[in-house]
């Protein structure tokens, strides 16, 4: 039996500054919205732009970093999953909302990272364990070793 897949990759600009809230147990949650532009040509040959808005949520340290370093208009890339919530409104109508639960993000504005002192960070990610989030730095990656692969190591 095949397993289901729920992954989202999105690049966009923040429509407003992210907001930080806390659960009753004190876990931070960041809420923000991304605007994503799509440009296409109509059958009449006119270039048209369509903007879609996506609500996002980031938990724990990931959410705190987003609130601290990302501002309205900033361009970021997010990776996560779709989550649907439902509730009954005050009029008794069933309502639905789909949002992106962010697992990883990257600063895409060179200005945002440099101004915030984050020039060495390529991305921030949440692992499946909310308490085990990590920040990956460019400098922590091992340098490529020219001697690792040679023609003798290639099997074909």
JSON list of C-alpha atoms in Angstrom, two decimals:
[
{"chain": "A", "resi": 1, "resn": "UNK", "atom": "CA", "xyz": [0.00, 0.00, 0.00]},
{"chain": "A", "resi": 2, "resn": "UNK", "atom": "CA", "xyz": [1.35, 3.40, -0.97]},
{"chain": "A", "resi": 3, "resn": "UNK", "atom": "CA", "xyz": [1.74, 6.08, 1.66]},
{"chain": "A", "resi": 4, "resn": "UNK", "atom": "CA", "xyz": [0.20, 9.52, 1.29]},
{"chain": "A", "resi": 5, "resn": "UNK", "atom": "CA", "xyz": [2.27, 12.61, 0.56]},
{"chain": "A", "resi": 6, "resn": "UNK", "atom": "CA", "xyz": [1.69, 16.06, 1.99]},
{"chain": "A", "resi": 7, "resn": "UNK", "atom": "CA", "xyz": [4.59, 18.45, 1.18]},
{"chain": "A", "resi": 8, "resn": "UNK", "atom": "CA", "xyz": [4.49, 22.11, 0.21]},
{"chain": "A", "resi": 9, "resn": "UNK", "atom": "CA", "xyz": [7.31, 24.29, -1.11]},
{"chain": "A", "resi": 10, "resn": "UNK", "atom": "CA", "xyz": [6.50, 27.97, -1.43]},
{"chain": "A", "resi": 11, "resn": "UNK", "atom": "CA", "xyz": [8.42, 31.17, -2.13]},
{"chain": "A", "resi": 12, "resn": "UNK", "atom": "CA", "xyz": [6.75, 34.46, -1.37]},
{"chain": "A", "resi": 13, "resn": "UNK", "atom": "CA", "xyz": [6.74, 37.74, 0.52]},
{"chain": "A", "resi": 14, "resn": "UNK", "atom": "CA", "xyz": [5.34, 38.32, 3.99]},
{"chain": "A", "resi": 15, "resn": "UNK", "atom": "CA", "xyz": [2.14, 40.36, 3.86]},
{"chain": "A", "resi": 16, "resn": "UNK", "atom": "CA", "xyz": [2.69, 41.70, 7.40]},
{"chain": "A", "resi": 17, "resn": "UNK", "atom": "CA", "xyz": [5.06, 41.19, 10.30]},
{"chain": "A", "resi": 18, "resn": "UNK", "atom": "CA", "xyz": [4.75, 37.67, 11.78]},
{"chain": "A", "resi": 19, "resn": "UNK", "atom": "CA", "xyz": [2.86, 37.42, 15.08]},
{"chain": "A", "resi": 20, "resn": "UNK", "atom": "CA", "xyz": [4.04, 35.32, 18.03]},
{"chain": "A", "resi": 21, "resn": "UNK", "atom": "CA", "xyz": [1.58, 33.65, 20.39]},
{"chain": "A", "resi": 22, "resn": "UNK", "atom": "CA", "xyz": [2.01, 30.96, 23.02]},
{"chain": "A", "resi": 23, "resn": "UNK", "atom": "CA", "xyz": [0.04, 27.82, 23.86]},
{"chain": "A", "resi": 24, "resn": "UNK", "atom": "CA", "xyz": [-1.19, 27.31, 27.41]},
{"chain": "A", "resi": 25, "resn": "UNK", "atom": "CA", "xyz": [1.89, 25.16, 28.03]},
{"chain": "A", "resi": 26, "resn": "UNK", "atom": "CA", "xyz": [4.16, 27.99, 26.80]},
{"chain": "A", "resi": 27, "resn": "UNK", "atom": "CA", "xyz": [5.08, 26.68, 23.33]},
{"chain": "A", "resi": 28, "resn": "UNK", "atom": "CA", "xyz": [5.67, 29.55, 20.88]},
{"chain": "A", "resi": 29, "resn": "UNK", "atom": "CA", "xyz": [3.62, 29.70, 17.68]},
{"chain": "A", "resi": 30, "resn": "UNK", "atom": "CA", "xyz": [4.28, 32.17, 14.85]},
{"chain": "A", "resi": 31, "resn": "UNK", "atom": "CA", "xyz": [1.52, 33.04, 12.40]},
{"chain": "A", "resi": 32, "resn": "UNK", "atom": "CA", "xyz": [2.19, 34.81, 9.13]},
{"chain": "A", "resi": 33, "resn": "UNK", "atom": "CA", "xyz": [0.89, 35.08, 5.60]},
{"chain": "A", "resi": 34, "resn": "UNK", "atom": "CA", "xyz": [2.82, 34.81, 2.33]},
{"chain": "A", "resi": 35, "resn": "UNK", "atom": "CA", "xyz": [1.87, 36.41, -0.97]},
{"chain": "A", "resi": 36, "resn": "UNK", "atom": "CA", "xyz": [2.84, 34.35, -4.00]},
{"chain": "A", "resi": 37, "resn": "UNK", "atom": "CA", "xyz": [2.77, 35.90, -7.48]},
{"chain": "A", "resi": 38, "resn": "UNK", "atom": "CA", "xyz": [2.15, 33.96, -10.67]},
{"chain": "A", "resi": 39, "resn": "UNK", "atom": "CA", "xyz": [2.65, 35.64, -14.04]},
{"chain": "A", "resi": 40, "resn": "UNK", "atom": "CA", "xyz": [1.14, 34.14, -17.17]},
{"chain": "A", "resi": 41, "resn": "UNK", "atom": "CA", "xyz": [0.17, 35.13, -20.70]},
{"chain": "A", "resi": 42, "resn": "UNK", "atom": "CA", "xyz": [-3.49, 35.09, -21.70]},
{"chain": "A", "resi": 43, "resn": "UNK", "atom": "CA", "xyz": [-4.73, 33.71, -25.01]},
{"chain": "A", "resi": 44, "resn": "UNK", "atom": "CA", "xyz": [-4.88, 37.35, -26.22]},
{"chain": "A", "resi": 45, "resn": "UNK", "atom": "CA", "xyz": [-1.14, 37.68, -25.54]},
{"chain": "A", "resi": 46, "resn": "UNK", "atom": "CA", "xyz": [-1.49, 39.93, -22.48]},
{"chain": "A", "resi": 47, "resn": "UNK", "atom": "CA", "xyz": [0.77, 39.32, -19.49]},
{"chain": "A", "resi": 48, "resn": "UNK", "atom": "CA", "xyz": [-1.32, 38.93, -16.36]},
{"chain": "A", "resi": 49, "resn": "UNK", "atom": "CA", "xyz": [-0.34, 38.52, -12.73]},
{"chain": "A", "resi": 50, "resn": "UNK", "atom": "CA", "xyz": [-2.29, 36.52, -10.18]},
{"chain": "A", "resi": 51, "resn": "UNK", "atom": "CA", "xyz": [-1.53, 36.81, -6.45]},
{"chain": "A", "resi": 52, "resn": "UNK", "atom": "CA", "xyz": [-2.41, 34.06, -3.97]},
{"chain": "A", "resi": 53, "resn": "UNK", "atom": "CA", "xyz": [-2.17, 34.42, -0.20]},
{"chain": "A", "resi": 54, "resn": "UNK", "atom": "CA", "xyz": [-1.23, 31.53, 2.07]},
{"chain": "A", "resi": 55, "resn": "UNK", "atom": "CA", "xyz": [-1.55, 31.40, 5.86]},
{"chain": "A", "resi": 56, "resn": "UNK", "atom": "CA", "xyz": [1.44, 29.79, 7.59]},
{"chain": "A", "resi": 57, "resn": "UNK", "atom": "CA", "xyz": [2.17, 28.60, 11.12]},
{"chain": "A", "resi": 58, "resn": "UNK", "atom": "CA", "xyz": [5.58, 27.80, 12.63]},
{"chain": "A", "resi": 59, "resn": "UNK", "atom": "CA", "xyz": [6.08, 26.15, 16.02]},
{"chain": "A", "resi": 60, "resn": "UNK", "atom": "CA", "xyz": [8.72, 26.45, 18.76]},
{"chain": "A", "resi": 61, "resn": "UNK", "atom": "CA", "xyz": [12.17, 27.88, 18.02]},
{"chain": "A", "resi": 62, "resn": "UNK", "atom": "CA", "xyz": [11.42, 28.02, 14.30]},
{"chain": "A", "resi": 63, "resn": "UNK", "atom": "CA", "xyz": [8.52, 30.38, 14.98]},
{"chain": "A", "resi": 64, "resn": "UNK", "atom": "CA", "xyz": [10.62, 32.54, 17.28]},
{"chain": "A", "resi": 65, "resn": "UNK", "atom": "CA", "xyz": [13.35, 32.92, 14.64]},
{"chain": "A", "resi": 66, "resn": "UNK", "atom": "CA", "xyz": [10.81, 33.84, 11.96]},
{"chain": "A", "resi": 67, "resn": "UNK", "atom": "CA", "xyz": [9.25, 36.51, 14.19]},
{"chain": "A", "resi": 68, "resn": "UNK", "atom": "CA", "xyz": [12.64, 37.92, 15.14]},
{"chain": "A", "resi": 69, "resn": "UNK", "atom": "CA", "xyz": [14.22, 38.12, 11.68]},
{"chain": "A", "resi": 70, "resn": "UNK", "atom": "CA", "xyz": [11.40, 38.24, 9.11]},
{"chain": "A", "resi": 71, "resn": "UNK", "atom": "CA", "xyz": [9.44, 41.41, 8.47]},
{"chain": "A", "resi": 72, "resn": "UNK", "atom": "CA", "xyz": [6.63, 42.57, 6.18]},
{"chain": "A", "resi": 73, "resn": "UNK", "atom": "CA", "xyz": [7.72, 42.47, 2.54]},
{"chain": "A", "resi": 74, "resn": "UNK", "atom": "CA", "xyz": [10.59, 40.08, 3.22]},
{"chain": "A", "resi": 75, "resn": "UNK", "atom": "CA", "xyz": [11.01, 37.23, 0.74]},
{"chain": "A", "resi": 76, "resn": "UNK", "atom": "CA", "xyz": [11.34, 33.73, 2.18]},
{"chain": "A", "resi": 77, "resn": "UNK", "atom": "CA", "xyz": [11.02, 30.16, 1.05]},
{"chain": "A", "resi": 78, "resn": "UNK", "atom": "CA", "xyz": [9.07, 27.75, 3.23]},
{"chain": "A", "resi": 79, "resn": "UNK", "atom": "CA", "xyz": [8.75, 23.98, 3.25]},
{"chain": "A", "resi": 80, "resn": "UNK", "atom": "CA", "xyz": [6.05, 22.23, 5.19]},
{"chain": "A", "resi": 81, "resn": "UNK", "atom": "CA", "xyz": [2.75, 20.43, 5.05]},
{"chain": "A", "resi": 82, "resn": "UNK", "atom": "CA", "xyz": [-0.87, 21.42, 4.57]},
{"chain": "A", "resi": 83, "resn": "UNK", "atom": "CA", "xyz": [-3.16, 21.21, 7.57]},
{"chain": "A", "resi": 84, "resn": "UNK", "atom": "CA", "xyz": [-6.92, 21.68, 7.53]},
{"chain": "A", "resi": 85, "resn": "UNK", "atom": "CA", "xyz": [-8.76, 22.98, 10.58]},
{"chain": "A", "resi": 86, "resn": "UNK", "atom": "CA", "xyz": [-12.53, 23.10, 11.03]},
{"chain": "A", "resi": 87, "resn": "UNK", "atom": "CA", "xyz": [-14.81, 24.79, 13.54]},
{"chain": "A", "resi": 88, "resn": "UNK", "atom": "CA", "xyz": [-18.36, 25.99, 13.98]},
{"chain": "A", "resi": 89, "resn": "UNK", "atom": "CA", "xyz": [-18.75, 29.78, 13.85]},
{"chain": "A", "resi": 90, "resn": "UNK", "atom": "CA", "xyz": [-21.06, 31.86, 16.04]},
{"chain": "A", "resi": 91, "resn": "UNK", "atom": "CA", "xyz": [-23.90, 31.43, 13.49]},
{"chain": "A", "resi": 92, "resn": "UNK", "atom": "CA", "xyz": [-23.62, 27.63, 13.61]},
{"chain": "A", "resi": 93, "resn": "UNK", "atom": "CA", "xyz": [-21.93, 27.30, 10.19]},
{"chain": "A", "resi": 94, "resn": "UNK", "atom": "CA", "xyz": [-19.10, 24.83, 9.77]},
{"chain": "A", "resi": 95, "resn": "UNK", "atom": "CA", "xyz": [-15.95, 26.69, 8.66]},
{"chain": "A", "resi": 96, "resn": "UNK", "atom": "CA", "xyz": [-12.66, 25.38, 7.26]},
{"chain": "A", "resi": 97, "resn": "UNK", "atom": "CA", "xyz": [-9.18, 26.79, 6.98]},
{"chain": "A", "resi": 98, "resn": "UNK", "atom": "CA", "xyz": [-6.13, 25.29, 5.28]},
{"chain": "A", "resi": 99, "resn": "UNK", "atom": "CA", "xyz": [-2.73, 26.52, 6.39]},
{"chain": "A", "resi": 100, "resn": "UNK", "atom": "CA", "xyz": [0.90, 25.58, 5.85]},
{"chain": "A", "resi": 101, "resn": "UNK", "atom": "CA", "xyz": [2.66, 24.13, 8.88]},
{"chain": "A", "resi": 102, "resn": "UNK", "atom": "CA", "xyz": [6.26, 25.22, 8.30]},
{"chain": "A", "resi": 103, "resn": "UNK", "atom": "CA", "xyz": [9.02, 22.66, 8.87]},
{"chain": "A", "resi": 104, "resn": "UNK", "atom": "CA", "xyz": [11.86, 24.60, 7.25]},
{"chain": "A", "resi": 105, "resn": "UNK", "atom": "CA", "xyz": [12.47, 28.04, 5.81]},
{"chain": "A", "resi": 106, "resn": "UNK", "atom": "CA", "xyz": [15.18, 30.08, 4.15]},
{"chain": "A", "resi": 107, "resn": "UNK", "atom": "CA", "xyz": [15.81, 33.81, 3.98]},
{"chain": "A", "resi": 108, "resn": "UNK", "atom": "CA", "xyz": [15.76, 34.82, 0.32]},
{"chain": "A", "resi": 109, "resn": "UNK", "atom": "CA", "xyz": [16.41, 38.53, 0.75]},
{"chain": "A", "resi": 110, "resn": "UNK", "atom": "CA", "xyz": [20.12, 39.16, 1.06]},
{"chain": "A", "resi": 111, "resn": "UNK", "atom": "CA", "xyz": [19.30, 42.37, 2.93]},
{"chain": "A", "resi": 112, "resn": "UNK", "atom": "CA", "xyz": [17.13, 40.67, 5.59]},
{"chain": "A", "resi": 113, "resn": "UNK", "atom": "CA", "xyz": [19.82, 38.27, 6.74]},
{"chain": "A", "resi": 114, "resn": "UNK", "atom": "CA", "xyz": [22.67, 40.76, 6.62]},
{"chain": "A", "resi": 115, "resn": "UNK", "atom": "CA", "xyz": [20.77, 43.53, 8.46]},
{"chain": "A", "resi": 116, "resn": "UNK", "atom": "CA", "xyz": [19.75, 41.10, 11.18]},
{"chain": "A", "resi": 117, "resn": "UNK", "atom": "CA", "xyz": [23.24, 39.71, 11.65]},
{"chain": "A", "resi": 118, "resn": "UNK", "atom": "CA", "xyz": [22.16, 36.42, 10.08]},
{"chain": "A", "resi": 119, "resn": "UNK", "atom": "CA", "xyz": [24.45, 36.46, 7.04]},
{"chain": "A", "resi": 120, "resn": "UNK", "atom": "CA", "xyz": [25.82, 32.97, 7.89]},
{"chain": "A", "resi": 121, "resn": "UNK", "atom": "CA", "xyz": [22.43, 31.26, 8.13]},
{"chain": "A", "resi": 122, "resn": "UNK", "atom": "CA", "xyz": [21.12, 29.48, 5.09]},
{"chain": "A", "resi": 123, "resn": "UNK", "atom": "CA", "xyz": [18.00, 28.14, 6.70]},
{"chain": "A", "resi": 124, "resn": "UNK", "atom": "CA", "xyz": [16.19, 27.11, 9.83]},
{"chain": "A", "resi": 125, "resn": "UNK", "atom": "CA", "xyz": [14.28, 23.91, 10.25]},
{"chain": "A", "resi": 126, "resn": "UNK", "atom": "CA", "xyz": [12.03, 22.13, 12.71]},
{"chain": "A", "resi": 127, "resn": "UNK", "atom": "CA", "xyz": [12.49, 18.42, 13.09]},
{"chain": "A", "resi": 128, "resn": "UNK", "atom": "CA", "xyz": [9.47, 16.24, 13.74]},
{"chain": "A", "resi": 129, "resn": "UNK", "atom": "CA", "xyz": [10.19, 16.67, 17.47]},
{"chain": "A", "resi": 130, "resn": "UNK", "atom": "CA", "xyz": [9.21, 20.25, 18.32]},
{"chain": "A", "resi": 131, "resn": "UNK", "atom": "CA", "xyz": [11.86, 20.48, 21.03]},
{"chain": "A", "resi": 132, "resn": "UNK", "atom": "CA", "xyz": [14.65, 19.37, 18.70]},
{"chain": "A", "resi": 133, "resn": "UNK", "atom": "CA", "xyz": [14.79, 22.29, 16.24]},
{"chain": "A", "resi": 134, "resn": "UNK", "atom": "CA", "xyz": [18.09, 23.27, 14.72]},
{"chain": "A", "resi": 135, "resn": "UNK", "atom": "CA", "xyz": [19.72, 26.14, 12.88]},
{"chain": "A", "resi": 136, "resn": "UNK", "atom": "CA", "xyz": [21.99, 25.16, 10.03]},
{"chain": "A", "resi": 137, "resn": "UNK", "atom": "CA", "xyz": [24.88, 27.46, 9.25]},
{"chain": "A", "resi": 138, "resn": "UNK", "atom": "CA", "xyz": [26.77, 27.65, 6.00]},
{"chain": "A", "resi": 139, "resn": "UNK", "atom": "CA", "xyz": [30.08, 27.44, 7.87]},
{"chain": "A", "resi": 140, "resn": "UNK", "atom": "CA", "xyz": [29.13, 24.20, 9.65]},
{"chain": "A", "resi": 141, "resn": "UNK", "atom": "CA", "xyz": [29.01, 22.25, 6.40]},
{"chain": "A", "resi": 142, "resn": "UNK", "atom": "CA", "xyz": [32.14, 20.24, 5.71]},
{"chain": "A", "resi": 143, "resn": "UNK", "atom": "CA", "xyz": [34.31, 21.61, 2.95]},
{"chain": "A", "resi": 144, "resn": "UNK", "atom": "CA", "xyz": [34.40, 19.44, -0.15]},
{"chain": "A", "resi": 145, "resn": "UNK", "atom": "CA", "xyz": [37.49, 17.26, -0.33]},
{"chain": "A", "resi": 146, "resn": "UNK", "atom": "CA", "xyz": [38.89, 16.91, -3.83]},
{"chain": "A", "resi": 147, "resn": "UNK", "atom": "CA", "xyz": [40.31, 13.49, -2.93]},
{"chain": "A", "resi": 148, "resn": "UNK", "atom": "CA", "xyz": [37.00, 11.95, -1.87]},
{"chain": "A", "resi": 149, "resn": "UNK", "atom": "CA", "xyz": [36.00, 10.86, -5.39]},
{"chain": "A", "resi": 150, "resn": "UNK", "atom": "CA", "xyz": [38.36, 9.77, -8.07]},
{"chain": "A", "resi": 151, "resn": "UNK", "atom": "CA", "xyz": [37.83, 7.98, -11.36]},
{"chain": "A", "resi": 152, "resn": "UNK", "atom": "CA", "xyz": [38.66, 4.72, -9.56]},
{"chain": "A", "resi": 153, "resn": "UNK", "atom": "CA", "xyz": [35.65, 5.18, -7.22]},
{"chain": "A", "resi": 154, "resn": "UNK", "atom": "CA", "xyz": [33.09, 5.45, -10.03]},
{"chain": "A", "resi": 155, "resn": "UNK", "atom": "CA", "xyz": [31.56, 2.01, -10.71]},
{"chain": "A", "resi": 156, "resn": "UNK", "atom": "CA", "xyz": [30.82, 2.56, -14.41]}
]
